[in-house]
Amino acid sequence: MTQTVVSVQLPVQESLEIQKNRITPAPERDSGKRICIITGVHGDELEGQYLAYRLNRALAAHPELLTATVDIYPAINPLGINSITRGIPLFDLDMNRVFPGDPDGAMVEHVAYEVVEDIKGADIAIDVHASNIFLTELPQVRISEETASRLVPLARELNIDFIWVHAAATVLESTLAHSLNSAGTDCLVVEMGVGMRLTRSYGDQLLDGILNLMRTQGMWLGETPAPRKPIVGRDEVAFLNAGAAGIFIPEVRHNHMVEKGQLLGVVADPLTGQDKELVTAPEAGLLFTLRDYPVVYPGSLLGRILTGGFER
């Protein structure tokens, strides 16, 4: 059942509405549990749209297997999605920097507050993101060190490739995930794919993972494929940055182990046909981020390598 989470009047007789689809089990099978799938916080991240579509269809196809309430929020930032902008149009504001919001604050703060209030109390929330238009990320869950003990076991069930446990940063305190975790709702942040595009294989992979997680938590009675065993990494990450301007031509694919000194790509000059820079791996490890948009300048991020301190 489609429900309106918050509605705010805009100029010229328009309104901003954030909606969710609530799917409930039959009363005799209701465990009393609830899981929330949230996406579209950033308007240029569309990978979660495909996931929301697939999850809605999967649950509708087998209602007899559902034992928990599922809330699917496909577009937390509908104005950003409609205008193909990362933040909220006209405000030049990243919505994931205003949570938990303020009921009496400006429009964006009020909307953020209502979203948090609607999700709070769920047993699990999954906040699905994509990368920007420049980079491709393998399916991963990002978790702060302070919540790792309770969230890593949940993340292992999500059929993702990598769990990145990172040190807490001040900026994370204004994100949806931090607000929900602080309020007692376990929230996992998923990053996968590339901005402004759909990667169907990643969406299908995460769909299997969500159903598997629901099964382990007593929310789903269906059979699910065995989840992948993700690498769990800490903050030992090497960043690859361009040293010259040109077009980046990768020689490897992401989600592969690379060796120290291995050629990862070339920054080329289309005008002269020269190689401006040979990009090599500074350390051995897992290449989990790779440049997708080819035009680069000095300092442009080309990739990330998990170099050590990881486990399965």
Coordinates of N, CA and C in Angstrom, one line a residue, residues 5 31 34 37 40 42-43 63 97 166 206 239 246 251 277 285 309:
V5 N 4.8 9.8 3.3 CA 5.6 10.0 4.5 C 5.5 11.5 4.9
S31 N 5.3 -11.5 12.3 CA 6.2 -11.6 13.4 C 6.3 -10.4 14.2
R34 N 9.9 -5.3 11.3 CA 9.8 -4.4 10.2 C 11.2 -4.1 9.7
I37 N 13.8 -0.3 3.4 CA 14.7 -0.2 2.3 C 14.6 1.2 1.8
G40 N 17.6 6.8 -3.0 CA 17.2 8.1 -3.6 C 17.5 9.3 -2.7
H42 N 20.3 10.8 -2.7 CA 21.0 11.6 -3.7 C 20.4 11.4 -5.0
G43 N 20.0 12.5 -5.7 CA 19.3 12.5 -6.9 C 20.0 11.9 -8.1
P63 N 3.5 -13.5 -1.5 CA 3.1 -12.9 -0.2 C 3.0 -13.9 0.9
R97 N 23.2 15.5 4.6 CA 24.0 16.3 5.6 C 23.1 17.1 6.5
H166 N 35.1 1.8 8.7 CA 35.9 3.0 8.7 C 35.8 3.7 10.0
L206 N 22.1 -7.7 -4.8 CA 21.6 -7.1 -3.5 C 20.2 -7.6 -3.2
F239 N 44.7 5.2 -2.1 CA 43.9 6.0 -3.1 C 44.8 6.3 -4.3
G246 N 44.2 14.3 -18.9 CA 44.0 13.5 -20.1 C 42.8 12.6 -20.0
E251 N 43.3 -0.6 -17.5 CA 43.8 -1.9 -18.0 C 43.3 -3.1 -17.2
E277 N 50.8 9.4 -18.3 CA 51.1 8.7 -17.0 C 50.7 7.3 -17.0
G285 N 46.4 -5.7 -3.3 CA 45.1 -5.7 -2.6 C 43.9 -5.7 -3.5
G309 N 44.7 -5.7 6.3 CA 43.9 -5.7 7.4 C 42.5 -6.2 7.2

